[in-house]
Short mmCIF file of C-alpha atoms in Angstrom, two decimals:
data_model
loop_
_atom_site.label_atom_id
_atom_site.label_comp_id
_atom_site.label_asym_id
_atom_site.label_seq_id
_atom_site.Cartn_x
_atom_site.Cartn_y
_atom_site.Cartn_z
CA UNK H 1 9.72 -22.44 -9.47
CA UNK H 2 6.48 -22.57 -8.42
CA UNK H 3 4.22 -20.75 -6.69
CA UNK H 4 1.01 -22.92 -5.44
CA UNK H 5 -1.68 -21.00 -3.02
CA UNK H 6 -4.27 -22.94 -0.98
CA UNK H 7 -7.00 -22.02 1.93
CA UNK H 8 -10.09 -20.09 0.11
CA UNK H 9 -13.12 -21.37 0.46
CA UNK H 10 -16.60 -20.20 1.13
CA UNK H 11 -17.62 -18.71 4.09
CA UNK H 12 -20.02 -15.66 5.96
CA UNK H 13 -19.44 -11.84 6.18
CA UNK H 14 -17.75 -11.41 9.40
CA UNK H 15 -15.62 -14.55 9.57
CA UNK H 16 -11.88 -14.99 8.88
CA UNK H 17 -9.85 -16.66 6.81
CA UNK H 18 -6.18 -17.75 5.57
CA UNK H 19 -4.60 -17.83 2.39
CA UNK H 20 -1.14 -19.29 2.10
CA UNK H 21 1.08 -19.13 -1.01
CA UNK H 22 4.31 -21.87 -1.09
CA UNK H 23 7.45 -21.16 -3.22
CA UNK H 24 9.05 -24.74 -4.87
CA UNK H 25 10.94 -25.59 -7.72
CA UNK H 26 13.96 -27.97 -9.02
CA UNK H 27 16.75 -24.97 -8.41
CA UNK H 28 17.48 -22.53 -5.56
CA UNK H 29 16.09 -19.26 -5.48
CA UNK H 30 15.10 -16.62 -2.94
CA UNK H 31 12.42 -14.68 -2.82
CA UNK H 32 12.56 -10.97 -2.35
CA UNK H 33 8.75 -9.69 -2.46
CA UNK H 34 5.15 -11.55 -2.25
CA UNK H 35 2.57 -9.51 -2.79
CA UNK H 36 -1.94 -10.57 -2.90
CA UNK H 37 -4.47 -9.65 -5.07
CA UNK H 38 -7.81 -10.42 -5.55
CA UNK H 39 -10.25 -10.24 -8.66
CA UNK H 40 -13.90 -10.20 -8.14
CA UNK H 41 -16.28 -11.04 -11.27
CA UNK H 42 -16.26 -9.22 -13.31
CA UNK H 43 -13.87 -6.29 -12.39
CA UNK H 44 -9.72 -6.12 -12.43
CA UNK H 45 -7.67 -7.86 -10.75
CA UNK H 46 -6.34 -5.42 -7.75
CA UNK H 47 -3.58 -5.38 -5.30
CA UNK H 48 -4.42 -6.25 -1.37
CA UNK H 49 -0.96 -6.02 -0.22
CA UNK H 50 2.58 -6.63 -0.35
CA UNK H 51 5.36 -7.66 1.68
CA UNK H 52 9.13 -6.30 1.32
CA UNK H 53 12.13 -9.17 2.06
CA UNK H 54 12.51 -7.14 5.08
CA UNK H 55 8.90 -7.66 6.74
CA UNK H 56 7.55 -4.06 5.83
CA UNK H 57 4.23 -4.66 4.83
CA UNK H 58 1.49 -2.66 2.77
CA UNK H 59 -1.60 -2.70 2.23
CA UNK H 60 -5.28 -1.75 -0.06
CA UNK H 61 -7.02 0.94 1.62
CA UNK H 62 -10.30 -1.36 1.70
CA UNK H 63 -8.43 -4.16 3.34
CA UNK H 64 -7.04 -2.27 5.78
CA UNK H 65 -7.14 -3.18 9.45
CA UNK H 66 -8.57 -6.67 8.52
CA UNK H 67 -6.13 -8.58 6.61
CA UNK H 68 -3.07 -9.23 7.98
CA UNK H 69 0.25 -10.61 5.06
CA UNK H 70 3.43 -12.07 6.63
CA UNK H 71 6.41 -14.27 4.91
CA UNK H 72 8.31 -17.07 7.49
CA UNK H 73 11.77 -16.58 8.08
CA UNK H 74 12.59 -18.52 5.14
CA UNK H 75 10.67 -16.34 2.74
CA UNK H 76 9.58 -18.60 0.92
CA UNK H 77 6.11 -18.88 2.04
CA UNK H 78 3.50 -16.25 2.04
CA UNK H 79 0.36 -16.16 4.58
CA UNK H 80 -3.04 -13.40 4.09
CA UNK H 81 -4.57 -13.11 7.10
CA UNK H 82 -8.49 -12.33 5.99
CA UNK H 83 -11.03 -11.63 9.12
CA UNK H 84 -14.13 -9.17 9.52
CA UNK H 85 -14.76 -10.69 6.34
CA UNK H 86 -17.40 -8.53 3.65
CA UNK H 87 -18.70 -10.12 0.77
CA UNK H 88 -17.04 -7.00 -1.43
CA UNK H 89 -13.95 -9.56 -0.21
CA UNK H 90 -15.15 -12.33 -2.56
CA UNK H 91 -13.16 -12.86 -5.68
CA UNK H 92 -9.85 -15.04 -6.80
CA UNK H 93 -7.25 -14.35 -4.99
CA UNK H 94 -3.28 -14.63 -6.18
CA UNK H 95 -0.47 -14.55 -4.62
CA UNK H 96 2.55 -13.32 -6.37
CA UNK H 97 6.38 -12.97 -6.09
CA UNK H 98 9.39 -11.63 -7.10
CA UNK H 99 11.85 -14.17 -6.90
CA UNK H 100 15.83 -14.37 -7.90
CA UNK H 101 17.15 -18.00 -9.50
CA UNK H 102 19.91 -18.97 -8.73
CA UNK H 103 22.01 -20.34 -11.70
CA UNK H 104 25.93 -22.14 -10.17
CA UNK H 105 25.65 -20.14 -6.81
CA UNK H 106 24.48 -16.92 -8.68
CA UNK H 107 21.55 -15.06 -8.26
CA UNK H 108 19.93 -13.81 -11.63
CA UNK H 109 17.84 -11.56 -12.48
CA UNK H 110 14.45 -10.92 -10.75
CA UNK H 111 11.67 -12.41 -12.11
CA UNK H 112 7.96 -12.10 -11.20
CA UNK H 113 5.78 -15.41 -10.46
CA UNK H 114 2.05 -16.00 -10.19
CA UNK H 115 -0.30 -18.25 -8.21
CA UNK H 116 -3.02 -20.77 -9.13
CA UNK H 117 -5.89 -18.10 -7.78
CA UNK H 118 -8.14 -19.90 -4.82
CA UNK H 119 -11.67 -18.78 -4.49
CA UNK H 120 -12.82 -16.51 -1.70
CA UNK H 121 -16.73 -16.41 -1.22
CA UNK H 122 -18.15 -14.73 1.45
CA UNK H 123 -21.71 -14.72 2.59
CA UNK H 124 -24.18 -12.01 3.20
#
């Protein structure tokens, strides 16, 4: 199973971007929880937002009321809508998913997967 992230880019402060992440693979799988992390230059990776299989979303204080995390009905794609961006939102954004591969029709133990990261740059 692989996660492919997309949607990053350069935007001016106050603008918006929408990130996407798609899970795909040659085997059947179920996605439990999705999460988005970011890593600013010189800083540690931090959790930005998450959404459970049931649709419950949580956000870091720094992005509440500006970012919205979502997932499609099938659960294989997640999105992060980012509004009113500031230069402090600059960083590489990573999608993360807890996935249960299905082997011979039986869900196996959940595993954590990461996307490759997509760069978001917010200019002042």
